[in-house]
GROMACS .gro file of C-alpha atoms in nm:
model
   89
    1LEU     CA    1   1.000   5.548 -10.326
    2ALA     CA    2   0.797   5.870 -10.326
    3MET     CA    3   1.039   6.037 -10.567
    4GLY     CA    4   1.008   5.742 -10.805
    5ASP     CA    5   0.630   5.773 -10.790
    6LEU     CA    6   0.641   6.147 -10.861
    7PHE     CA    7   0.882   6.093 -11.151
    8SER     CA    8   0.649   5.827 -11.296
    9ILE     CA    9   0.349   6.060 -11.269
   10PHE     CA   10   0.547   6.338 -11.441
   11LYS     CA   11   0.642   6.105 -11.728
   12GLU     CA   12   0.279   5.987 -11.761
   13LEU     CA   13   0.158   6.347 -11.788
   14LYS     CA   14   0.425   6.433 -12.047
   15ALA     CA   15   0.324   6.128 -12.253
   16VAL     CA   16  -0.028   6.266 -12.304
   17GLN     CA   17  -0.058   6.467 -12.625
   18LEU     CA   18  -0.359   6.693 -12.590
   19ARG     CA   19  -0.529   6.795 -12.913
   20THR     CA   20  -0.709   7.098 -12.768
   21LEU     CA   21  -0.563   7.445 -12.732
   22ASN     CA   22  -0.523   7.653 -12.425
   23ARG     CA   23  -0.337   7.982 -12.429
   24GLU     CA   24   0.007   7.828 -12.365
   25ARG     CA   25  -0.036   7.562 -12.636
   26ALA     CA   26  -0.173   7.820 -12.882
   27GLU     CA   27   0.131   8.041 -12.828
   28LEU     CA   28   0.361   7.741 -12.877
   29VAL     CA   29   0.184   7.657 -13.205
   30VAL     CA   30   0.204   8.016 -13.335
   31ASP     CA   31   0.565   8.049 -13.220
   32GLY     CA   32   0.659   7.726 -13.397
   33TRP     CA   33   0.471   7.834 -13.710
   34VAL     CA   34   0.651   8.170 -13.722
   35ARG     CA   35   0.997   8.022 -13.652
   36ASN     CA   36   0.960   7.739 -13.905
   37ALA     CA   37   0.829   7.930 -14.208
   38GLY     CA   38   0.468   7.819 -14.187
   39LYS     CA   39   0.516   7.461 -14.060
   40VAL     CA   40   0.267   7.392 -13.783
   41PRO     CA   41   0.420   7.186 -13.500
   42SER     CA   42   0.265   6.848 -13.427
   43PRO     CA   43   0.078   6.780 -13.101
   44ALA     CA   44   0.381   6.576 -12.988
   45GLU     CA   45   0.616   6.871 -13.046
   46VAL     CA   46   0.386   7.107 -12.857
   47SER     CA   47   0.349   6.855 -12.574
   48ASP     CA   48   0.727   6.829 -12.542
   49LYS     CA   49   0.758   7.206 -12.501
   50GLU     CA   50   0.462   7.251 -12.268
   51ARG     CA   51   0.552   7.310 -11.904
   52LEU     CA   52   0.394   7.107 -11.627
   53LEU     CA   53   0.579   7.200 -11.310
   54LEU     CA   54   0.716   7.545 -11.380
   55PRO     CA   55   0.499   7.846 -11.463
   56SER     CA   56   0.411   7.867 -11.830
   57GLU     CA   57   0.595   8.099 -12.067
   58ILE     CA   58   0.280   8.277 -12.180
   59GLY     CA   59   0.368   8.608 -12.339
   60GLN     CA   60   0.740   8.533 -12.368
   61HIS     CA   61   0.733   8.394 -12.722
   62LEU     CA   62   0.782   8.579 -13.049
   63LEU     CA   63   0.414   8.649 -13.089
   64PRO     CA   64   0.219   8.679 -12.761
   65LEU     CA   65  -0.148   8.614 -12.830
   66SER     CA   66  -0.427   8.837 -12.720
   67ILE     CA   67  -0.751   8.645 -12.678
   68VAL     CA   68  -1.054   8.872 -12.684
   69PRO     CA   69  -1.428   8.811 -12.718
   70LEU     CA   70  -1.567   8.857 -13.068
   71ASP     CA   71  -1.801   9.138 -12.961
   72GLN     CA   72  -1.504   9.332 -12.823
   73LEU     CA   73  -1.313   9.279 -13.147
   74LEU     CA   74  -1.605   9.409 -13.353
   75ALA     CA   75  -1.710   9.690 -13.118
   76ASN     CA   76  -1.573   9.970 -13.337
   77ASP     CA   77  -1.658   9.820 -13.675
   78PRO     CA   78  -1.931   9.550 -13.692
   79THR     CA   79  -1.886   9.529 -14.070
   80LYS     CA   80  -1.566   9.326 -14.007
   81LEU     CA   81  -1.771   9.018 -13.914
   82PRO     CA   82  -1.840   8.895 -14.270
   83LYS     CA   83  -1.472   8.943 -14.358
   84LEU     CA   84  -1.360   8.748 -14.050
   85LEU     CA   85  -1.608   8.469 -14.120
   86LYS     CA   86  -1.493   8.445 -14.478
   87ALA     CA   87  -1.125   8.435 -14.379
   88TYR     CA   88  -1.146   8.197 -14.082
   89ALA     CA   89  -1.461   7.989 -14.118
   0.00000   0.00000   0.00000
């Protein structure tokens, strides 16, 4: 009975399609985009690949992400800020 309950909980969690990004989901999106010639995977596709029980595969994809604060990114050249805002805003 307990195993059936745990299986049901696992299936419930896999059914949820989160629309926010954490590092694992962001890497799955970028990895899917690179592998599929610019096609961004849907939230359902990312949810299917996301791990719940096993440790995540962060850093094992084609393009491991490096998430850094903006001030660290601009530390050497603050003039990059307008260019970044123009490109990504």
